[in-house]
Structure formats: C-alpha cells, structure tokens
C-alpha cells in the first residue's frame, strides 16, 4: 500500500487550520497511523520542512525567484492564460504556494505516491553547479504539472523553506506518542530523539519495532547527541546547597564540539547540532591519531591558542576560525586546542548513564589533564586535546575560590558538575550549573531570543530599512515562541543592514503559527534567528505573551539591547525558555531584596556609629 501526496497534503491543510497543540499532535498521530514504514521518515522530514535531519543540512531553501520561474514554465507548458503577470500576482498573494495553487486551479494532476514526490525533491536538491538552475526550474515545473493544485501549494512552500505548518519537533514527538499509546511512552520517544537528533530515524524504528525498539537505542557515531545544558546559580553557597560536593571546571568561551568517530570517519557537531567538521581539521586529525579504528563520541570546547603567550585567545579571535574558505591557512595562524569535558560513547558502549566521576576518570585516561603552565608538549598526542581543568569542591568556599581564580585567568566563569550525575542528553538541569561573572555584576545573564518580526526604520534609521525587531523566548510546553521584547539598539548601522537582509529572506505575510504575540510588527519573520540580548531587568507587563497566564501578566525586558549578531550556534529551540525567564525574574527579585537588606543594615550601622 502506498500513500498519495494528496492524502498527505490534505492533512497538511488540516494542520494549518488548527491552533491547539494537542489537536495538531492528534491529527499528525492519525496521519502516522496511515503510513507504510518506508513512508514514515520522509513524511516526518517533510513536516519539519526538510529532506533529511537538520544536521545533514536537510532544508532546500530555493529562492522564490527560481520557483517563480518554475511556475512560469508550468503555466506556459499547460497553456494557461494569465490575467496579470506572475510577479504582480505574487506581490498580491504573498507566497509562491498560494500563487501556484491559484494559477493551476481546476487541474486534476496525477495523485503521485508521497515517496516518489520526496525522491523527486531529493533529486532536485542534489542538482549543483553551472546550469543546475535551468534543470531545477524544469524539474520543479514538471512536478507542479503532475500535482494537484493543493499539493503544488505545499510543495512550492516546502522548496522555498516556508512550509509553515506550525508543527515543531516537540509536537512531532507528541504525535508519535499519540500514535503509540499516549503519555506513558512519550519519555521513551523523547529519550530516543535526544540520543540521535533524528526524528525520521526515531519514527522508522517505532514503525518497525514499536516502543521496544526505541528502548534499546544507543548512541551511534554520526548522529549528534542533543547537548546537555547548564542551569544557573549565583554563588558557591547556592551551588553547594543544591548538589553538595561537586566537580568544578573552568567555563571556556569557544566552540562546543561534539566529536564522533565510527573508527573510520571523524565528524564534529556544534552546539546547534550542525556539522562543522570542515572547520576543524586539527581536531579531526588528532581524533584519528588518538583513536585509530576505535569508536568514540566525546565533547569539549575548542579555543584559539596563542603560541606566543602560551594562553588562549578571547572568543572574538577564536570566532575568526568559523569559516568555510581558507580553513587551513587560518588554522596555521590561529591553531585550536580542545579542552575535553565529557565522554558519551567508547568502543561500541554508551557512557551516558555512567556517573560524571566515572566518565571523568576515563577522560583523564584518554586525554592528559591540561595544565595551565601551557606547554604544547603536555597536551595529548598531536597537542590538540587536553582534559578540562577541574577541582573537587567539598566546601562552598572552594567553589568561590576557584571562580575567582578562573576569572583572573581571563575565563568567564565556572561550571559545577554533580559527581553522580549522568549525561542528560537534550536537557537543562542541575547536573551542570554555570556561574558567570555577569551574574554577580548585574541582575541577569544575557538571554538568547528568537526574532519573530521587525519594524521599518524611522528618522535616522529610514535609510537602513530596519529600526527595531520583535523578539521571543521558546515555550516548550506550547511548542511556541512567545513575545518578550521589542529591541531597537545594540547593533552598528552596518550590522542592522546585515540583519535586515537576513530577516527579509524569512519574512512572511501573517503571524507564523508557532509564534504567539499580541503585538504586531510591521513584518513577521519565521522564527529562525537567535540573538543574545542584555537588558537592565525583567519586569511584568501586560504587553507580552511570555509567561502570561489567566491571572498573571507576562514578562518583558527593560532596556533590551542586542549584544550579538545572529548566533550561528543556536537554533530557535535552543533559545532561552519561559521557565528560565521566570527563574531569572525570581533571582532578580531575591537579589534586589538582598541588596535592600544590606543597604538597610549599612544605614542602621552608620546611624549607630553616629
Ligand atoms: P547554553 O548552552 O546553556 O544554552 P550558551 O550557549 O549561551 O548557553 P553558556 O551559557 O555560555 O552558553 O554556557 C554553556 C556552554 O559552555 C556549553 O554549551 C559549552 O559550550 C561551554 N563550556 C565551556 N566550558 C565547559 C565545561 N568545562 N563543561 C561544559 N561546558 C563548557
């Protein structure tokens, strides 16, 4: 039995009408029930707007111009009379999907199997190089001509990367749970997803072997493990109260690298789970030398190394290694060292569920501990790897002391690790706790916000075409992006223009379905881009949706300013979450009342002295 593309697109059309997450998950769950095993992964990727898991670069991202040419060719081939030029119609309708649906209205099309459409799209995206554009236009217009208008609508949106079903990864996981029996199985599905970051792989295993198949899933080199993340606390005392005697490491400010070797091929994945292998030739080579044909997955922070001073470069210099061209040249100028801080897989065995202490022992066996009297010869074999520096703190004062030491060395803070903690893939919890200088200096850390809209500039900014952006945090419970701030400062004129160009590419007419905001920007954008934002503090406000409930106002940022360009290392789902904002708000309140108490005591003291 095969499922037709029209059947799938019928579901897509239904999904578009829904606003409740649960309804969406149920509908998608029903669709999964209808599919053959080999159709499951393609359909799940298509729902994600991809042809493959994101770490294989699965999005097509054809330009609207090219799709417009394909529509034009289809119209000519089918001798369809047009009342208006296509460009004009596109201007009115706003997206190539609605356009192709309208111009092809009334045509029947052949109801192709979804698998065949998926293969044609893969073939289309594989066309590269000179002359490929004409080939793409031809293939896509032929595809439009063989589809119904409804299916053409979704295919056109898919190829330009704007499918906009409003279904995020969390909803897809929920749908799989609905399909396989409900709430009880959801944690097993989530865990499997965290281990391989590939919803297509998870759904295929579910289809073949059911939930039992997922229970036995192990990490596999080549499939990034979703990264473990840190909670925040603001003092050694707080950390010690929470996790007792713990390991404390320097918090290095470089690139997080998850290194995989299947015994033959070495791959590196970023914080964002993108493949960054080509950026790090020295890490690839050193892994080969060190592990040969052994299998391994480990994690570390890569930092630019200054051969003259024997110290690490600040992030602004390390970041210059992030490039596609002249990588080797740059690697001679700024060589990298990687400080290894975790081990997840070795010689075919998962280490995820072993305690931090055990994992650390093995790390120290594999990678010599890096001493701060930097001497290249002390580092493991090719001088690239060293275990991160670490102390065991059995008293809060030792945490604070270590914190002060690493700040003197120029690092931005520490990460404390629970000794018996496992590696919790894809989760932020108190197994790892970060303490940064910024927590002591101001009320809050920076927040990583997702851009959901922008405003045209006024006055001085008119010439830039952008004056402010509307930003959101991620709400995992609703699988949605909820507004928290309008931001109009922090970037240079040049960077505003760069940002505007990126946003223009992702602009859409209507509020994307995964975005929740009462405030309407002049232009909505698909929630893709993450920027770091600093603010004076967090306030309660009726304007924004972040944290708003029936009885309570939402949260907003006071005097927000962008402190980074779009972050390449974070995707929208890795942005700050609503619950993190709540925690920061509570911490800020506690700090304020502590400050007030100290001030009161000082005042009383002064009065006593008088
Ligand atoms: P997060 O990753 O928590 O969402 P972020 O990307 O803004 O936040 P930070 O808050 O600065 O990053 O801190 C976490 C990052 O610190 C990790 O993702 C990792 O790249 C880096 N890091 C540096 N040193 C260590 C270490 N010793 N152990 C674990 N992570 C470390």
XYZ file of C-alpha atoms and ligand atoms in Angstrom:
641
model
C 0.000 0.000 0.000
C 1.325 3.459 -0.785
C 0.077 6.792 0.431
C -0.567 9.534 -2.064
C 0.789 13.076 -1.880
C -2.763 14.460 -1.946
C -3.613 12.433 1.134
C -0.598 13.896 2.945
C -1.304 17.437 1.773
C -4.937 17.045 2.889
C -3.513 16.512 6.376
C -1.159 19.477 5.949
C -4.145 21.601 5.069
C -5.985 20.404 8.188
C -2.925 21.053 10.352
C -2.838 24.619 9.054
C -6.346 25.214 10.371
C -5.600 24.026 13.903
C -4.321 26.143 16.728
C -4.315 23.715 19.656
C -1.032 21.819 20.031
C -2.820 18.740 21.239
C -5.172 18.731 18.265
C -2.193 19.097 15.950
C -0.422 16.180 17.639
C -3.570 14.053 17.397
C -4.029 14.884 13.711
C -0.398 14.152 12.936
C -0.639 10.963 15.003
C -3.592 9.888 12.819
C -1.550 10.558 9.720
C 1.350 8.434 11.024
C -1.070 5.552 11.560
C -1.943 5.640 7.848
C 1.622 5.336 6.590
C 3.809 2.475 5.429
C 7.095 2.046 7.292
C 9.206 3.405 4.443
C 6.974 6.489 4.193
C 7.277 7.442 7.853
C 10.670 9.171 7.751
C 10.055 11.109 4.503
C 6.724 12.400 5.824
C 8.194 13.406 9.189
C 11.058 15.225 7.444
C 8.567 16.957 5.172
C 6.548 18.104 8.191
C 9.826 19.538 9.553
C 10.283 21.325 6.212
C 13.332 19.161 5.488
C 14.561 16.335 3.273
C 16.856 14.879 5.930
C 17.609 15.502 9.603
C 18.768 19.092 10.155
C 22.365 18.022 10.910
C 22.604 16.660 7.358
C 21.526 20.076 6.055
C 18.071 18.948 5.043
C 16.387 22.239 4.094
C 16.029 23.058 0.378
C 15.902 26.871 0.536
C 15.362 27.508 -3.193
C 14.918 31.179 -3.970
C 11.402 32.499 -4.631
C 12.736 33.799 -7.947
C 13.609 30.313 -9.125
C 10.261 28.923 -8.003
C 8.544 31.767 -9.818
C 10.398 30.751 -12.977
C 9.215 27.156 -12.474
C 5.616 28.340 -12.073
C 6.020 30.468 -15.192
C 7.241 27.470 -17.180
C 4.366 25.307 -15.899
C 1.870 27.981 -16.953
C 3.371 28.133 -20.449
C 3.567 24.363 -20.857
C -0.074 23.981 -19.838
C -1.140 26.988 -21.950
C -2.869 28.609 -19.006
C -3.990 32.168 -19.799
C -2.900 34.715 -17.183
C -4.760 37.937 -16.491
C -1.816 39.513 -14.704
C 1.955 38.936 -14.813
C 3.113 36.356 -12.266
C 5.342 38.822 -10.383
C 2.377 41.080 -9.837
C 0.215 38.189 -8.652
C 2.960 37.061 -6.285
C 3.093 40.581 -4.859
C -0.650 40.400 -4.155
C -0.787 36.849 -2.822
C 2.423 36.982 -0.866
C 3.733 33.450 -1.230
C 4.601 31.156 -4.125
C 2.440 28.364 -2.654
C -0.819 30.292 -2.872
C 0.258 31.591 -6.268
C 0.840 28.176 -7.849
C -2.381 26.835 -6.306
C -4.339 29.679 -7.895
C -2.807 29.578 -11.330
C -3.156 25.796 -11.547
C -6.695 25.815 -10.095
C -9.025 23.346 -11.754
C -6.277 20.987 -12.924
C -6.502 17.416 -11.669
C -2.897 16.269 -11.584
C -1.783 12.718 -11.004
C -2.022 11.654 -7.415
C 1.630 10.580 -7.058
C 2.845 8.434 -4.160
C 4.388 10.641 -1.456
C 7.594 8.614 -1.668
C 8.005 9.463 -5.331
C 7.484 13.192 -4.669
C 10.017 13.024 -1.856
C 12.548 11.352 -4.175
C 11.972 13.970 -6.853
C 12.578 16.716 -4.303
C 15.793 14.990 -3.176
C 16.953 14.758 -6.791
C 16.127 18.432 -7.237
C 18.181 19.462 -4.245
C 21.098 17.317 -5.452
C 21.444 19.386 -8.628
C 24.503 21.584 -8.240
C 26.791 23.738 -10.255
C 26.625 25.511 -13.564
C 23.417 25.079 -15.465
C 21.729 23.475 -12.478
C 19.264 26.328 -12.168
C 17.661 25.619 -15.528
C 17.475 21.935 -14.605
C 15.808 22.791 -11.311
C 13.255 25.036 -12.987
C 12.419 22.262 -15.454
C 12.120 19.527 -12.827
C 10.047 21.649 -10.481
C 7.657 22.843 -13.163
C 7.184 19.244 -14.353
C 6.426 18.311 -10.774
C 3.875 21.131 -10.445
C 2.209 19.936 -13.640
C 1.825 16.424 -12.294
C 0.419 17.517 -8.904
C -2.989 18.746 -7.849
C -3.181 22.491 -7.059
C -3.376 21.730 -3.316
C -0.223 19.589 -3.365
C 1.538 22.195 -5.527
C 0.812 24.761 -2.824
C 2.657 22.752 -0.176
C 5.477 21.665 -2.477
C 6.136 25.291 -3.507
C 6.250 26.387 0.129
C 8.431 23.443 1.006
C 11.073 24.168 -1.619
C 11.426 27.815 -0.563
C 11.748 26.723 3.081
C 8.444 28.269 4.217
C 6.112 25.337 4.793
C 4.738 26.949 7.968
C 2.587 24.128 9.318
C 3.304 25.404 12.821
C 4.411 21.939 13.914
C 7.650 21.915 15.886
C 9.769 18.955 16.959
C 8.005 18.751 20.347
C 4.635 18.385 18.598
C 6.015 15.674 16.321
C 7.252 13.767 19.405
C 3.794 14.216 20.954
C 2.212 12.900 17.735
C 4.393 9.789 17.847
C 3.335 9.269 21.456
C -0.349 9.620 20.494
C 0.187 7.061 17.752
C 1.954 4.607 20.050
C -0.282 4.690 23.093
C -0.091 8.084 24.792
C 1.598 9.799 27.714
C 3.480 6.812 29.155
C 5.567 6.241 26.043
C 6.432 9.893 25.427
C 9.560 9.934 27.650
C 10.929 6.919 25.750
C 10.399 8.684 22.430
C 11.959 11.879 23.775
C 14.965 9.973 25.042
C 15.445 8.284 21.662
C 15.248 11.660 19.927
C 17.812 13.107 22.344
C 20.185 10.274 21.505
C 20.155 10.691 17.727
C 18.577 14.109 16.937
C 16.822 12.458 14.016
C 13.018 12.263 14.161
C 12.994 10.292 10.894
C 15.155 7.600 12.429
C 13.006 7.511 15.572
C 9.725 7.233 13.675
C 11.087 4.468 11.414
C 12.244 2.449 14.409
C 8.828 2.963 16.001
C 7.128 1.746 12.833
C 9.354 -1.316 12.571
C 9.809 -2.395 16.167
C 7.384 -0.347 18.222
C 8.296 1.277 21.515
C 10.519 -1.679 22.492
C 12.754 -0.852 19.526
C 13.397 2.585 20.994
C 14.261 1.278 24.432
C 17.332 -0.426 23.040
C 18.508 2.610 21.040
C 22.175 3.501 21.722
C 24.225 6.474 20.549
C 25.597 5.990 17.050
C 28.658 7.862 15.755
C 27.462 10.195 13.020
C 24.199 11.061 14.798
C 24.716 14.019 17.165
C 23.532 13.574 20.731
C 21.410 16.536 21.796
C 23.593 18.536 24.138
C 23.368 18.527 27.927
C 22.869 22.082 29.194
C 23.519 24.055 32.380
C 21.208 25.617 34.915
C 22.339 28.877 36.524
C 23.002 29.765 40.152
C 24.684 32.848 41.521
C 27.102 31.778 44.273
C 29.225 28.944 45.616
C 26.791 28.624 48.537
C 23.790 28.161 46.272
C 25.634 25.568 44.212
C 26.809 23.627 47.257
C 23.304 23.678 48.788
C 21.965 22.222 45.580
C 24.445 19.456 44.707
C 26.882 19.143 47.618
C 30.454 18.073 46.934
C 30.963 18.580 43.223
C 33.461 18.888 40.411
C 34.124 22.437 39.265
C 35.587 23.262 35.866
C 36.619 26.437 34.084
C 33.964 27.657 31.715
C 35.811 28.123 28.457
C 34.489 30.512 25.869
C 34.993 28.919 22.470
C 33.178 26.465 20.215
C 31.433 23.497 21.746
C 32.490 20.490 19.716
C 30.888 17.060 19.871
C 33.410 14.800 18.195
C 32.340 11.468 16.668
C 34.415 8.694 15.196
C 32.983 5.452 13.828
C 36.518 4.070 13.574
C 36.907 5.426 10.081
C 35.133 8.719 9.615
C 35.518 11.594 12.103
C 32.776 14.196 12.379
C 32.342 17.287 14.530
C 28.977 18.761 15.539
C 28.283 22.200 17.017
C 26.162 23.308 19.996
C 23.439 23.702 17.409
C 23.961 20.145 16.107
C 25.212 21.370 12.764
C 28.078 19.502 11.206
C 31.218 21.639 11.493
C 33.834 19.004 10.589
C 35.394 21.043 7.800
C 36.085 23.940 10.187
C 38.297 21.873 12.487
C 40.936 19.932 10.514
C 43.268 19.673 13.539
C 40.529 18.141 15.708
C 39.718 15.609 13.000
C 43.364 14.664 12.566
C 44.079 14.439 16.311
C 40.996 12.222 16.820
C 42.232 9.895 14.077
C 45.682 9.685 15.637
C 44.345 9.155 19.131
C 41.532 6.696 18.432
C 42.506 4.926 15.212
C 39.750 2.438 14.448
C 38.072 2.724 17.858
C 34.575 4.206 18.055
C 34.067 7.236 20.277
C 31.859 10.261 20.990
C 33.221 12.987 23.263
C 32.727 16.667 23.890
C 34.984 19.623 24.501
C 35.387 23.337 23.976
C 37.732 24.421 21.173
C 39.683 27.624 21.769
C 42.126 29.619 19.691
C 45.637 29.149 21.106
C 48.199 31.896 21.184
C 51.567 30.224 20.611
C 53.477 33.347 21.630
C 51.916 33.866 25.038
C 51.000 30.231 25.663
C 47.441 31.336 26.507
C 44.039 31.066 24.909
C 42.610 33.751 22.685
C 39.428 35.568 23.657
C 36.261 34.493 21.886
C 36.428 37.415 19.414
C 39.628 35.890 17.994
C 38.575 32.235 18.290
C 35.411 33.027 16.315
C 37.510 34.014 13.288
C 38.108 30.266 12.820
C 34.459 29.963 11.898
C 34.735 29.986 8.122
C 34.123 27.942 5.018
C 37.121 29.082 2.992
C 40.871 29.208 3.668
C 40.400 26.978 6.681
C 43.901 25.508 6.570
C 45.575 28.893 6.235
C 43.624 30.226 9.184
C 44.363 27.129 11.251
C 48.075 27.890 10.985
C 47.512 31.462 12.100
C 45.134 30.546 14.935
C 45.561 26.906 15.921
C 42.890 25.413 18.137
C 43.138 23.405 21.343
C 40.153 21.451 22.596
C 39.544 21.073 26.318
C 37.649 17.815 26.676
C 34.905 17.775 29.302
C 32.691 14.774 28.555
C 32.636 11.296 27.136
C 29.452 9.693 25.833
C 30.452 6.626 23.877
C 33.539 4.431 23.594
C 34.312 1.158 21.812
C 30.678 0.461 20.983
C 29.391 1.180 24.510
C 27.273 4.054 25.743
C 28.737 6.028 28.668
C 25.713 8.314 29.001
C 24.285 6.597 32.072
C 27.557 6.322 33.955
C 28.261 8.857 36.683
C 30.239 12.003 35.975
C 33.023 10.665 38.188
C 33.361 7.512 36.088
C 33.257 9.403 32.822
C 35.864 11.824 34.099
C 38.243 9.031 35.115
C 38.108 7.676 31.585
C 38.568 11.151 30.099
C 41.739 11.558 32.150
C 42.977 8.204 30.894
C 42.294 9.178 27.297
C 43.356 12.826 27.370
C 46.151 14.119 29.611
C 44.881 16.804 32.000
C 45.679 20.184 30.669
C 47.923 22.161 32.973
C 47.796 25.920 32.867
C 51.528 26.307 32.585
C 50.849 25.887 28.921
C 53.360 23.733 27.239
C 52.399 22.232 23.939
C 54.217 19.013 24.773
C 51.960 18.378 27.725
C 48.947 18.040 25.512
C 47.864 14.748 24.012
C 49.499 13.293 21.113
C 49.230 15.920 18.443
C 48.993 18.701 21.003
C 45.336 19.393 20.320
C 43.432 17.744 23.166
C 43.656 18.123 26.921
C 41.131 17.267 29.619
C 39.443 20.368 31.052
C 40.879 21.702 34.299
C 38.878 20.585 37.302
C 38.811 20.638 41.099
C 36.648 18.689 43.518
C 34.974 21.142 45.902
C 33.799 19.770 49.252
C 33.065 23.227 50.619
C 31.312 26.273 49.104
C 34.360 28.465 49.713
C 36.397 26.249 47.360
C 33.873 26.910 44.604
C 34.172 30.673 45.135
C 37.948 30.458 45.299
C 38.122 28.550 42.027
C 35.687 31.016 40.483
C 37.989 33.929 41.396
C 40.998 32.065 40.025
C 39.481 31.368 36.631
C 38.306 34.968 36.303
C 41.906 36.070 36.877
C 42.936 33.719 34.109
C 40.506 35.536 31.832
C 37.678 32.988 31.657
C 34.065 33.977 32.062
C 33.097 31.671 34.898
C 32.799 28.084 36.090
C 30.624 25.058 35.562
C 29.924 22.872 38.592
C 29.025 19.242 37.924
C 27.150 16.784 40.130
C 29.545 13.912 40.840
C 26.958 11.174 40.392
C 25.142 12.971 37.540
C 24.582 11.119 34.251
C 24.876 12.879 30.866
C 21.315 14.118 30.368
C 21.082 14.475 26.606
C 18.905 17.359 25.420
C 18.102 18.574 28.893
C 18.917 21.566 31.070
C 19.115 20.603 34.719
C 21.191 20.918 37.883
C 23.637 18.158 36.913
C 25.575 21.069 35.405
C 25.401 24.538 36.948
C 27.035 27.601 35.453
C 28.175 30.597 37.431
C 29.330 33.526 35.353
C 30.862 36.827 36.249
C 27.816 38.566 34.819
C 25.540 37.029 37.486
C 27.483 38.822 40.157
C 27.763 42.103 38.326
C 24.244 42.719 37.153
C 20.799 41.376 37.706
C 20.802 38.885 34.924
C 22.711 36.931 32.344
C 22.153 37.610 28.667
C 19.094 35.990 27.120
C 19.048 34.251 23.769
C 15.964 35.456 21.938
C 14.327 34.367 18.707
C 13.451 37.111 16.237
C 9.808 36.989 15.169
C 9.338 40.304 13.389
C 10.809 43.665 12.514
C 9.891 47.303 12.031
C 10.942 49.629 9.265
C 13.258 52.363 10.471
C 12.096 55.879 11.174
C 14.185 59.074 11.262
C 17.895 58.251 11.202
C 17.127 54.584 10.596
C 14.991 55.096 7.478
C 17.964 54.515 5.234
C 18.694 51.183 6.937
C 15.204 49.812 6.301
C 15.025 48.488 9.837
C 14.560 50.251 13.152
C 13.718 47.540 15.645
C 12.971 43.847 15.994
C 10.345 41.912 17.913
C 11.806 39.025 19.877
C 10.510 35.960 21.690
C 11.546 33.160 24.008
C 10.704 29.492 23.493
C 7.844 27.881 25.388
C 8.474 24.102 25.252
C 5.084 23.318 26.789
C 3.246 25.027 23.971
C 5.988 24.328 21.415
C 5.695 28.009 20.500
C 7.660 31.270 20.515
C 6.164 33.872 22.834
C 6.964 37.585 22.573
C 9.078 39.238 25.270
C 10.682 42.399 23.867
C 10.898 44.984 21.127
C 14.562 45.801 20.635
C 15.898 48.848 18.842
C 19.502 49.097 19.956
C 22.811 47.348 20.305
C 23.929 46.964 16.684
C 26.093 49.113 14.443
C 24.434 50.539 11.325
C 26.320 48.022 9.233
C 25.058 45.113 11.332
C 21.470 46.378 11.232
C 21.643 46.189 7.460
C 23.088 42.661 7.562
C 20.294 41.654 9.930
C 17.604 43.243 7.770
C 18.797 41.303 4.744
C 18.594 38.024 6.675
C 15.142 38.851 8.013
C 13.798 39.890 4.618
C 14.529 36.391 3.334
C 12.401 34.893 6.103
C 9.612 37.477 6.091
C 6.038 36.199 5.844
C 2.705 37.964 5.490
C 0.977 36.588 8.522
C 1.993 35.688 12.028
C 3.684 32.274 11.821
C 1.576 29.677 13.572
C 4.278 28.798 16.042
C 4.526 32.439 17.175
C 2.327 33.898 19.916
C 2.264 37.670 20.180
C -0.412 40.337 20.621
C 1.998 42.921 19.334
C 2.032 43.140 15.542
C 5.354 44.059 13.980
C 5.404 45.637 10.527
C 6.864 42.412 9.138
C 6.577 38.947 10.622
C 9.513 36.595 10.150
C 9.766 32.837 10.544
C 11.244 32.061 13.978
C 14.749 31.000 12.933
C 17.294 33.516 14.093
C 18.650 33.742 17.634
C 20.427 36.788 19.065
C 21.893 37.377 22.534
C 20.252 40.233 24.355
C 21.164 42.083 27.525
C 18.585 44.039 29.491
C 18.549 46.116 32.631
C 15.977 43.871 34.186
C 12.893 41.765 33.715
C 9.543 43.325 34.519
C 5.942 42.144 34.492
C 3.974 43.632 31.636
C 0.552 43.227 30.047
C 2.042 43.649 26.570
C 3.966 40.452 26.068
C 2.887 36.818 25.964
C 5.944 35.325 27.707
C 4.720 33.740 30.941
C 1.249 35.263 30.678
C -1.498 33.223 32.348
C -5.186 33.886 33.004
C -4.398 35.562 36.281
C -0.930 36.989 35.660
C 0.704 39.463 33.327
C 3.542 38.356 31.084
C 7.234 39.213 31.365
C 9.054 41.913 29.414
C 12.628 43.189 29.233
C 13.548 46.700 30.326
C 16.047 48.480 28.039
C 16.905 45.448 25.943
C 19.862 45.668 23.547
C 21.361 43.108 21.219
C 24.864 42.055 22.178
C 25.420 39.675 19.296
C 24.625 39.298 15.655
C 22.531 36.250 14.768
C 24.053 33.296 16.634
C 25.063 30.538 14.277
C 25.491 28.121 17.179
C 21.882 28.220 18.356
C 18.644 27.252 16.704
C 15.272 28.665 17.810
C 14.519 25.712 20.051
C 17.764 26.356 21.947
C 16.722 29.890 22.822
C 16.014 30.958 26.400
C 12.792 29.372 27.654
C 9.844 30.827 29.552
C 10.818 28.913 32.694
C 14.356 30.333 32.529
C 12.897 33.841 32.321
C 10.783 33.081 35.396
C 13.856 31.835 37.277
C 15.847 34.925 36.295
C 12.950 37.118 37.394
C 12.795 35.377 40.800
C 16.567 35.598 41.208
C 16.498 39.278 40.371
C 13.764 39.808 42.979
C 15.770 37.936 45.621
C 18.910 39.861 44.733
C 17.055 43.138 44.948
C 15.647 42.329 48.359
C 19.104 41.154 49.479
C 20.628 44.433 48.221
C 17.915 46.351 50.045
C 18.550 44.438 53.286
C 22.296 45.055 53.046
C 21.686 48.737 52.390
C 19.265 48.889 55.334
C 21.795 47.202 57.631
C 24.576 49.518 56.457
C 22.351 52.519 57.062
C 21.443 51.295 60.541
C 25.141 50.641 61.237
C 26.022 54.168 60.154
C 23.276 55.608 62.303
C 24.538 53.551 65.294
C 28.057 54.889 64.719
C 26.709 58.419 64.763
P 23.502 27.173 26.993
O 24.459 26.304 26.247
O 23.458 26.845 28.465
O 22.169 27.328 26.371
P 25.028 29.279 25.984
O 25.153 28.578 24.695
O 24.670 30.731 25.987
O 24.040 28.595 26.976
P 26.762 29.419 28.126
O 25.651 29.798 28.988
O 27.791 30.459 27.973
O 26.379 29.010 26.694
O 27.372 28.044 28.750
C 27.268 26.761 28.317
C 28.400 26.418 27.349
O 29.667 26.497 27.998
C 28.384 24.990 26.867
O 27.469 24.837 25.814
C 29.824 24.755 26.429
O 29.978 25.129 25.082
C 30.618 25.748 27.243
N 31.597 25.167 28.183
C 32.783 25.732 28.431
N 33.472 25.055 29.335
C 32.722 23.983 29.669
C 32.915 22.908 30.581
N 34.003 22.794 31.312
N 31.919 21.998 30.697
C 30.789 22.115 29.955
N 30.555 23.115 29.083
C 31.514 24.056 28.930
